[in-house]
CSV table of C-alpha atoms (C1' of nucleotides) in Angstrom, one decimal:
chain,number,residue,atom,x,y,z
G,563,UNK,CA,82.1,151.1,174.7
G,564,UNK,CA,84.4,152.3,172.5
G,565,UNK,CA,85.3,148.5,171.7
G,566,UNK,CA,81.7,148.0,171.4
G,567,UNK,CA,81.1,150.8,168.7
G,568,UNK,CA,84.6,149.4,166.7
G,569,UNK,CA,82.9,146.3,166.9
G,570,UNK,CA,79.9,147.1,164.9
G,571,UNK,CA,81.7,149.7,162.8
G,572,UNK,CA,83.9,146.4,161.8
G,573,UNK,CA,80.9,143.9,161.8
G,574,UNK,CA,79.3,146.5,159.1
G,575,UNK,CA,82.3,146.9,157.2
G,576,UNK,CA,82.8,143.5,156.3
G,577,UNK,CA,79.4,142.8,156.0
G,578,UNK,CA,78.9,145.5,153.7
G,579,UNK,CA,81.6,143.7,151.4
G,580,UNK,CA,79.8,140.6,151.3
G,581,UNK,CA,76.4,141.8,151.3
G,582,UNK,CA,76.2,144.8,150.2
G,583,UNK,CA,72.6,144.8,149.0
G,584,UNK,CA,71.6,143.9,152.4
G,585,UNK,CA,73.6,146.8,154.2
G,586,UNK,CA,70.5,149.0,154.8
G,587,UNK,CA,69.1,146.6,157.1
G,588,UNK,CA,72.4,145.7,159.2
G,589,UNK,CA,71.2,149.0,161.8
G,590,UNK,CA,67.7,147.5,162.2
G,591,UNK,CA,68.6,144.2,163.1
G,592,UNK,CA,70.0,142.5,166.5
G,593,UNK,CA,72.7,140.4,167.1
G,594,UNK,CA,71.1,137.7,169.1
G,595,UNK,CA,73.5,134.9,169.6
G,596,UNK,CA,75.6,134.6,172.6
G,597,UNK,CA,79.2,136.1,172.5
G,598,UNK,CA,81.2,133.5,174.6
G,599,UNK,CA,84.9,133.0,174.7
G,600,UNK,CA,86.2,131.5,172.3
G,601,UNK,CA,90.3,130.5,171.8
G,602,UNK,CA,91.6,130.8,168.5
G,603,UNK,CA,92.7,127.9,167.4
G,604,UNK,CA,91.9,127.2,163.7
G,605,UNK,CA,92.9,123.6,163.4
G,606,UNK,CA,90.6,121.5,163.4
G,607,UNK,CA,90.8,117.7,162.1
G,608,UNK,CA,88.2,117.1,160.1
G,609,UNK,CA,88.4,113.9,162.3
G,610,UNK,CA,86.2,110.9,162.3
G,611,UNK,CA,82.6,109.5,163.2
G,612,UNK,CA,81.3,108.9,165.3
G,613,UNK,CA,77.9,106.7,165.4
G,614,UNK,CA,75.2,109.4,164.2
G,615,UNK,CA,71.3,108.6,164.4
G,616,UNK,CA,68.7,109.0,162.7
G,617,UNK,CA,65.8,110.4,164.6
G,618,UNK,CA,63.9,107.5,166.8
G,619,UNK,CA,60.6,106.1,165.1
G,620,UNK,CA,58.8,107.3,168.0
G,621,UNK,CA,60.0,111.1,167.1
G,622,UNK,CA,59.1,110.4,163.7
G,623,UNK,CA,55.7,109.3,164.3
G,624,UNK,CA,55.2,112.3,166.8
G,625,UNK,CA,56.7,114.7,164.0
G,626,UNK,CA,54.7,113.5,161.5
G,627,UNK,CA,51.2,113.5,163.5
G,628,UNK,CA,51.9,116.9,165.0
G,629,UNK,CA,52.9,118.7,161.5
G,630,UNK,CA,52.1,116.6,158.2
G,631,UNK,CA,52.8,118.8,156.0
G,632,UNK,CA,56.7,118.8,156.8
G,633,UNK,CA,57.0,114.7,157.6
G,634,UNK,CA,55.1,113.7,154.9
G,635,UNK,CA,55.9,110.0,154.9
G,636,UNK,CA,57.6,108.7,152.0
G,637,UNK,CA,57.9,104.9,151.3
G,638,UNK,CA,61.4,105.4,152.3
G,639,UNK,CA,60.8,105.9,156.2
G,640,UNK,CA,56.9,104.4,156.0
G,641,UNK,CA,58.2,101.2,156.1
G,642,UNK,CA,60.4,101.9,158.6
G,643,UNK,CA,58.1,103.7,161.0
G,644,UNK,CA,54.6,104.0,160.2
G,645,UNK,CA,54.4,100.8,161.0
G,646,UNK,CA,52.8,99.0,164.0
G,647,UNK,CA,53.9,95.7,164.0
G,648,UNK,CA,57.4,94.5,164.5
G,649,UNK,CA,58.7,91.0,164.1
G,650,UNK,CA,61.9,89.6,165.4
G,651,UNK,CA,64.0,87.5,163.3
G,652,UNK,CA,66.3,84.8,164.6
G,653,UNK,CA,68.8,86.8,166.3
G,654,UNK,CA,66.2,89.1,167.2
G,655,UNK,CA,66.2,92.0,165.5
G,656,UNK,CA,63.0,94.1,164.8
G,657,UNK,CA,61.8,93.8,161.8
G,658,UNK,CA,59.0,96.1,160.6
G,659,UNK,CA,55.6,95.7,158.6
G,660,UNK,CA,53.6,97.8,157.2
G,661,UNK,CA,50.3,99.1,158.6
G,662,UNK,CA,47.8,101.1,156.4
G,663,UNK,CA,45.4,102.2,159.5
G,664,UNK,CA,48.5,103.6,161.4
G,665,UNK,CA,49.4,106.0,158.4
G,666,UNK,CA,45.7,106.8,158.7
G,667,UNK,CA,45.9,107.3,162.6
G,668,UNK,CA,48.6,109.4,162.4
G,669,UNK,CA,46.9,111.7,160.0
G,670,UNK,CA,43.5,112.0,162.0
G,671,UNK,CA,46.1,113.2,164.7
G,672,UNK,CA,47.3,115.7,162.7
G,673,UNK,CA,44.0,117.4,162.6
G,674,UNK,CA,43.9,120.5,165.1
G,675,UNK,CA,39.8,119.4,165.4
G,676,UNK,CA,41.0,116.3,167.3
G,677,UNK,CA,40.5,116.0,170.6
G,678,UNK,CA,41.9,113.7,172.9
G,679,UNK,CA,41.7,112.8,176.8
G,680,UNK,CA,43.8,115.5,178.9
G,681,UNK,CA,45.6,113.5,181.3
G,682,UNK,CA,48.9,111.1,181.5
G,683,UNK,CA,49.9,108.7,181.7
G,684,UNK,CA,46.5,107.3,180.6
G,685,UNK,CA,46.0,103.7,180.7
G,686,UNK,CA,45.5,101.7,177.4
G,687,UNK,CA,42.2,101.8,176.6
G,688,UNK,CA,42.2,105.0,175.8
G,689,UNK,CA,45.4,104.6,173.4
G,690,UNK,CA,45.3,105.7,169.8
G,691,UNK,CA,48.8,104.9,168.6
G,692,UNK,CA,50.3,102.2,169.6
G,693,UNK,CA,54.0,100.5,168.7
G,694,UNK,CA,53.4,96.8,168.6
G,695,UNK,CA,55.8,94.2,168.6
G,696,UNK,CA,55.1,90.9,168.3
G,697,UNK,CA,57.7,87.9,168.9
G,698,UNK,CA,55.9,85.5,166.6
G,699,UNK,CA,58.1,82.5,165.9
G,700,UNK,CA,60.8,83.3,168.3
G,701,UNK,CA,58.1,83.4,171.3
G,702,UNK,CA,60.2,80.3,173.0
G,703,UNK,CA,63.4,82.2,173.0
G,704,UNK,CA,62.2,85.0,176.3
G,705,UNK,CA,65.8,86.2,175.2
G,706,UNK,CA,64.5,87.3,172.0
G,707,UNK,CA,61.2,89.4,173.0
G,708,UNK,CA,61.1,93.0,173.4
G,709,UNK,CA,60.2,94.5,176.5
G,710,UNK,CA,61.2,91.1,178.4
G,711,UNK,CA,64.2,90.8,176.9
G,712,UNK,CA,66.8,91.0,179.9
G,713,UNK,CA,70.6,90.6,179.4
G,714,UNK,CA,70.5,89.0,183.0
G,715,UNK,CA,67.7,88.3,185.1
G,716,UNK,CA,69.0,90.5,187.6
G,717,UNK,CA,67.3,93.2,185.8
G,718,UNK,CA,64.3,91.3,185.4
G,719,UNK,CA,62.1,93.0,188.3
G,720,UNK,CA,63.8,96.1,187.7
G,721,UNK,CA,62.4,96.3,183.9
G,722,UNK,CA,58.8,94.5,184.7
G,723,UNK,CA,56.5,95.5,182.8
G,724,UNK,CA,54.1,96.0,186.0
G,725,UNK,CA,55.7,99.0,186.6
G,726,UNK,CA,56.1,100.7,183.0
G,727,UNK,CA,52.8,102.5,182.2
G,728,UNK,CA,53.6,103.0,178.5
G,729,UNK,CA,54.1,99.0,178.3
G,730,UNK,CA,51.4,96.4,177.7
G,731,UNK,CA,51.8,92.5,177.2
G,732,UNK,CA,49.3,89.9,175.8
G,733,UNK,CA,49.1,87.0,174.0
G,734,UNK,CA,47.6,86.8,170.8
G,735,UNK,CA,47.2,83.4,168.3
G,736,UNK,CA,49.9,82.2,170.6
G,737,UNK,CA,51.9,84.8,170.1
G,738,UNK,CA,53.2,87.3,172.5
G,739,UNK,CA,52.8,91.1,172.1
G,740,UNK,CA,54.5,93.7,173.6
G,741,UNK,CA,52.9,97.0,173.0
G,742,UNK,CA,54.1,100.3,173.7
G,743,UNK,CA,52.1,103.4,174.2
G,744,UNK,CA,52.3,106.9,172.3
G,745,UNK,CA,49.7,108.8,174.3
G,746,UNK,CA,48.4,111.8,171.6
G,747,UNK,CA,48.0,114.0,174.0
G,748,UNK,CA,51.7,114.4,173.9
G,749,UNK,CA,51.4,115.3,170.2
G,750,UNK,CA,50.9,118.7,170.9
G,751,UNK,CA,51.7,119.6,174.6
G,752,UNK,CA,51.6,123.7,175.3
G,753,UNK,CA,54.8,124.6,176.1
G,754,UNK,CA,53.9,125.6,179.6
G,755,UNK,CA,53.6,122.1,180.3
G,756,UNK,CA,56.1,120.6,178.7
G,757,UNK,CA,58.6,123.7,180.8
G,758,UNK,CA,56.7,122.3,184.0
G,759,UNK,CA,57.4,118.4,183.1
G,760,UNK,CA,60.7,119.4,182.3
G,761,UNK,CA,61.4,120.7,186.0
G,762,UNK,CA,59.7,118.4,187.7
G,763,UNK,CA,62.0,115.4,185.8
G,764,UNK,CA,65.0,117.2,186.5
G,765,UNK,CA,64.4,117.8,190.7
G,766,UNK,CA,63.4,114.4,190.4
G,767,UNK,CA,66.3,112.9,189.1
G,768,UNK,CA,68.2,114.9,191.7
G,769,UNK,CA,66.7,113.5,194.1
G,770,UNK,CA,67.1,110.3,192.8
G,771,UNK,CA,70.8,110.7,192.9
G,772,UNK,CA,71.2,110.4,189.0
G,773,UNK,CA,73.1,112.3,186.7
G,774,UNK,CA,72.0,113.2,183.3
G,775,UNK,CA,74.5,111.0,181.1
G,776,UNK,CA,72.9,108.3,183.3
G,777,UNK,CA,69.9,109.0,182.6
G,778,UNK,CA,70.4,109.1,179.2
G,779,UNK,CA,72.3,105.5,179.5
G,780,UNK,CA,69.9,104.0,181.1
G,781,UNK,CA,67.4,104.4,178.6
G,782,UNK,CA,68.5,101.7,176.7
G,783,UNK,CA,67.5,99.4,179.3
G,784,UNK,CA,63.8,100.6,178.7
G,785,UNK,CA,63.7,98.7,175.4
G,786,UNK,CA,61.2,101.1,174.2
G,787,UNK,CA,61.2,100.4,170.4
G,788,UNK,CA,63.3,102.7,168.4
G,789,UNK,CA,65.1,103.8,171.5
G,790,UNK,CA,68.5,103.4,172.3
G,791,UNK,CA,70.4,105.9,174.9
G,792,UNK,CA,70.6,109.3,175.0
G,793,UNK,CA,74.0,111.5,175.5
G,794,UNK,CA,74.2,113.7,178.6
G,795,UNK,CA,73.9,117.0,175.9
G,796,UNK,CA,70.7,115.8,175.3
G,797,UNK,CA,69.5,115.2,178.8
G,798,UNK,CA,70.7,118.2,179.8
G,799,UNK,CA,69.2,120.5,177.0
G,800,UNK,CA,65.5,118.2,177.8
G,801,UNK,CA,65.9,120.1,181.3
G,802,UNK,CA,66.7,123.1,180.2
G,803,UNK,CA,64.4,123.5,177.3
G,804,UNK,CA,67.1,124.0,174.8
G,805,UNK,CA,65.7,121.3,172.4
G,806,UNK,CA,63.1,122.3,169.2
G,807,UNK,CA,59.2,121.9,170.2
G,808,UNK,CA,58.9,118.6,168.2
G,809,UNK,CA,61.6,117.1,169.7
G,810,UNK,CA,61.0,118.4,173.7
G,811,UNK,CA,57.3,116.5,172.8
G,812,UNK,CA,58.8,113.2,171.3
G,813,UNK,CA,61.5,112.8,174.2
G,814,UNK,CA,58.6,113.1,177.0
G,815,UNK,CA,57.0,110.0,177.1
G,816,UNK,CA,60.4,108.4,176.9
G,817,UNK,CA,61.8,110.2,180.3
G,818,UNK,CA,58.4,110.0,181.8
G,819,UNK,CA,58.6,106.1,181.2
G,820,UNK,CA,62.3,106.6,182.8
G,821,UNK,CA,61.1,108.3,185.6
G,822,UNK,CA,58.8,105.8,186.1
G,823,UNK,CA,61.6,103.0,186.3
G,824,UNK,CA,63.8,104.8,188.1
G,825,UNK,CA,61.2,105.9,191.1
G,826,UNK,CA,59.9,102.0,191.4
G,827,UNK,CA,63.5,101.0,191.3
G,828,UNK,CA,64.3,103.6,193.9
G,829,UNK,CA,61.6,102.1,196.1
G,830,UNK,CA,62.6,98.9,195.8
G,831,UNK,CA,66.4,99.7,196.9
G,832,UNK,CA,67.6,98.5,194.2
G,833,UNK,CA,70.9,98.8,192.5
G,834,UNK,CA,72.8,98.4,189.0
G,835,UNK,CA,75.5,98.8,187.4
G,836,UNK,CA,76.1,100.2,184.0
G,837,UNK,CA,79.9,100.6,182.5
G,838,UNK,CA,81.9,102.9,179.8
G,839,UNK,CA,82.0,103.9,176.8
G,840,UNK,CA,84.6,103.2,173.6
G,841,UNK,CA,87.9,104.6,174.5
G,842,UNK,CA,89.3,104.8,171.1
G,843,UNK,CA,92.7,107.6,170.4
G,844,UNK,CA,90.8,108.6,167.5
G,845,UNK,CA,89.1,111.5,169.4
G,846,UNK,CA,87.4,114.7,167.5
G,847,UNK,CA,88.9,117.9,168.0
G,848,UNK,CA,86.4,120.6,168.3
G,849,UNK,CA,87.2,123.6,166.1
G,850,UNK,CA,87.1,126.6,167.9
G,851,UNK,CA,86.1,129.6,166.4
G,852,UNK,CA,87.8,133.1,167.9
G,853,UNK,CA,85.7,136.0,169.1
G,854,UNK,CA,86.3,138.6,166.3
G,855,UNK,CA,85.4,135.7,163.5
G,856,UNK,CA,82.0,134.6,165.3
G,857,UNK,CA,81.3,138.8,165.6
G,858,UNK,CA,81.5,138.7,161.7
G,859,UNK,CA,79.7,135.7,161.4
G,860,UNK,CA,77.0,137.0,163.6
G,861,UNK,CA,76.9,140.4,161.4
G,862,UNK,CA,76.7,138.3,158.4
G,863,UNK,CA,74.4,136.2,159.8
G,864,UNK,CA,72.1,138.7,160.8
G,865,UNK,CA,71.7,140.4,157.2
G,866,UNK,CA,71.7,136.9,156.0
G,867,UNK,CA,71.2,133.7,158.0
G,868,UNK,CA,71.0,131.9,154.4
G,869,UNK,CA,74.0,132.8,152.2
G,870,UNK,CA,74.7,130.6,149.1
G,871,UNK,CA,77.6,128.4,149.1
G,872,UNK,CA,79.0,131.2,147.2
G,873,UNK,CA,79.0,133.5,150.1
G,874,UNK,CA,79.9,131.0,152.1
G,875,UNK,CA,83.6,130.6,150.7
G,876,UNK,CA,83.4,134.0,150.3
G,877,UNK,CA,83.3,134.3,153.8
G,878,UNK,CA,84.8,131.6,154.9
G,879,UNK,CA,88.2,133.1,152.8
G,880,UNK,CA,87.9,136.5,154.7
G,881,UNK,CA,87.9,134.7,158.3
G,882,UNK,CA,90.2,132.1,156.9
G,883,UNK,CA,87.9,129.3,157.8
G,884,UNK,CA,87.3,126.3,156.3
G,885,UNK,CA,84.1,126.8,153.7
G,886,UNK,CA,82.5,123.3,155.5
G,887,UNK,CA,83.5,125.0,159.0
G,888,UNK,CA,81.3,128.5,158.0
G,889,UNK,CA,78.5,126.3,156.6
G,890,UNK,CA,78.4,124.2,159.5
G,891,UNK,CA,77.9,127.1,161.8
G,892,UNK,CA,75.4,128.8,159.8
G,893,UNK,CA,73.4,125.5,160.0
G,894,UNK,CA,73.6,125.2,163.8
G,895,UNK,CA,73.3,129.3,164.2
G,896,UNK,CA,69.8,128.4,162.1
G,897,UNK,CA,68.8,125.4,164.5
G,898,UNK,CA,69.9,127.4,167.6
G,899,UNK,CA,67.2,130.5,166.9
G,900,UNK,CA,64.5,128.0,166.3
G,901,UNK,CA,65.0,126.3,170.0
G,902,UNK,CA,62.0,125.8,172.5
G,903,UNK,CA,63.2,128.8,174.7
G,904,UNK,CA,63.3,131.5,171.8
G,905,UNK,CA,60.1,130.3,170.0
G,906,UNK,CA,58.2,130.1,173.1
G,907,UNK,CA,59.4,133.6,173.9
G,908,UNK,CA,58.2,134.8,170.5
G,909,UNK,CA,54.9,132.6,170.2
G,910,UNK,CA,53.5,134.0,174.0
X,68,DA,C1',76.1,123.8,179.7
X,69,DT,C1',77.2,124.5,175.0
X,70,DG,C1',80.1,124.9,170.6
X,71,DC,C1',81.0,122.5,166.5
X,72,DA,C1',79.9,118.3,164.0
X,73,DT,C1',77.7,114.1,161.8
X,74,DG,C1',74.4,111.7,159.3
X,75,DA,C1',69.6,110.3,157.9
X,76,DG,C1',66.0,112.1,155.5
X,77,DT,C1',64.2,115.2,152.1
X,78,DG,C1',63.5,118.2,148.0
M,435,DA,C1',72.5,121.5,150.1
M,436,DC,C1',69.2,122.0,153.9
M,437,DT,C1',66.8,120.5,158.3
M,438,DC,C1',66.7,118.2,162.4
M,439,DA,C1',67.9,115.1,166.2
M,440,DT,C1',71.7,114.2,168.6
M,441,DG,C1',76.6,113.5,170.1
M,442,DC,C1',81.7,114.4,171.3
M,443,DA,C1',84.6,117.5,173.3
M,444,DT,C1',85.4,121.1,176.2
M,445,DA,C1',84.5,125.6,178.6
DNA sequence: ATGCATGAGTG
DNA sequence: ACTCATGCATA
């Protein structure tokens, strides 16, 4: 208790220093961020990369049909993703072009008037956006074709097509097209159902024996357009509802599509193998920010979760952290209050 | 499960 | 310089 009342007595001192316009408001405000344990150790290596990715096409799409006013589409990612037809080239890579009516699609979905079917997976003639790919020239080489494109044909039945409900195939002017679904219902699921989808997915891939990082891994072998693999974090925060709204409702369709895999492959007694990862020496080290620092950050961040870069070194001097280190946690402190779990609490 | 970090996209 | 999706490292 007494710690407790030293605590804020300290938090307001040192806020009042920085902020001192704000001060008045410091007593009517909650700290609301977790206080875990934390080891002082202020070296940090401003180490390396690590691979970082741009959000999927399929996110994008969903982002930008489920609020158009923030993902306005600029010619910079149009051509990347409001596009509906991809092409392979030689060594078959996608390759995008550019489709006016999906821009247009997009937009009608962005309209809370629409209305669409209330049920999924839905087959595909109900569909309203569709990722399209198309192996035009390179339809001889199987190797080079979407969806059917298998490192070894040991996979083949695992990955059939049969079995994925998002997936279509036909042939069109002698060329083959692989079609993936984007049901708009899932543009704008209520939470509830997205926390109950959520659940369900995770007993499921209990009971399927798989772990998240798995899961995540064996995405890839989906071939969904735009989709690679997905870390374990990820996984993990999809269960547990710790991801924003937008992104809970992009990553769906993709685990539903998993699920889907994984069950028929379960049924068929099937088994695979996947392997590691890189095992470079180069590894991060995570900065680790000590208790009485994150208090004051949380007391400054609570009078003001934006401060100017100015503040920011200002602050970042007092705590004798790095200025990038501060900013960096103010961004993620921002990201963190905006998570599923606390807007859902707020918005019911 | 979660803290700190990166990087693409955006204004 | 920020937001947002996502990842590595570690509790």
């Amino acid at each position: 208790m007494h710690r407790a009342i030293l605590g804020f007595l300290f938090n307001a001192w040192a806020t009042t220093e920085i902020f001192e316009q704000d001060f008045q408001n410091l007593t009517s405000r909650k700290m609301m961020m977790d206080n875990k344990l934390a080891f002082s150790n202020s070296l940090t290596s401003q180490s390396p990369f690590s691979g970082r990715y741009s959000p999927t096409n399929l996110y994008r799409v969903a982002a930008a049909a489920a609020d158009s006013r923030r993902y306005m589409p600029t010619a910079s990612w149009k051509s990347n993703c409001f596009v509906d037809n991809f092409k392979f080239d030689p060594n078959g890579n996608f390759f995008p072009t550019i489709d006016d009516s999906f821009l247009a699609r997009a937009e009608a979905l962005a309209k809370p008037e629409s209305f669409y079917p209330s049920h999924f997976p839905s087959t595909f003639s109900n569909q309203v956006a569709v990722a399209r790919f198309e192996s035009s020239n390179v339809v001889d080489h199987p190797n080079h074709v979407g969806l059917s494109m298998t490192s070894s044909s040991s996979s083949q039945d695992q990955l059939s097509p049969h079995h994925n409900p998002f997936y279509n195939h036909s042939v069109m002017n002698g060329m083959s097209v692989h079609q993936i679904a984007m049901h708009p219902h899932d543009l704008d699921i209520d939470p509830r159902e997205l926390e109950g989808f959520a659940e369900r997915f995770k007993q499921k891939r209990i009971k399927l024996g798989v772990t998240q990082a798995d899961v995540g891994q064996q995405l890839s072998r989906l071939k969904m357009p735009g989709i690679g693999s997905l870390s374990q974090s990820t996984i993990c925060r999809f269960e547990s509802l710790t991801l924003s709204h937008n992104n809970m409702v992009a990553l769906k369709p993709v685990l539903h599509a998993w699920l889907e895999f994984a069950e028929a492959e379960a049924r068929s007694k099937k088994k695979e193998e996947l392997n590691g990862h890189n095992n470079n020496d180069k590894k991060r080290k995570r900065t680790s920010i000590a208790a009485q620092e994150k208090r004051l950050l949380e007391g400054f961040f609570s009078v003001q979760p934006r401060p100017s870069g100015e503040k920011i070194a200002q602050i970042a001097e007092k705590l004798d952290l790095k200025k990038n280190v501060v900013r960096v946690w103010f961004c993620n402190q921002r990201q963190k209050q905006k998570r599923m779990k606390f807007s859902a609490i707020q918005s019911d």
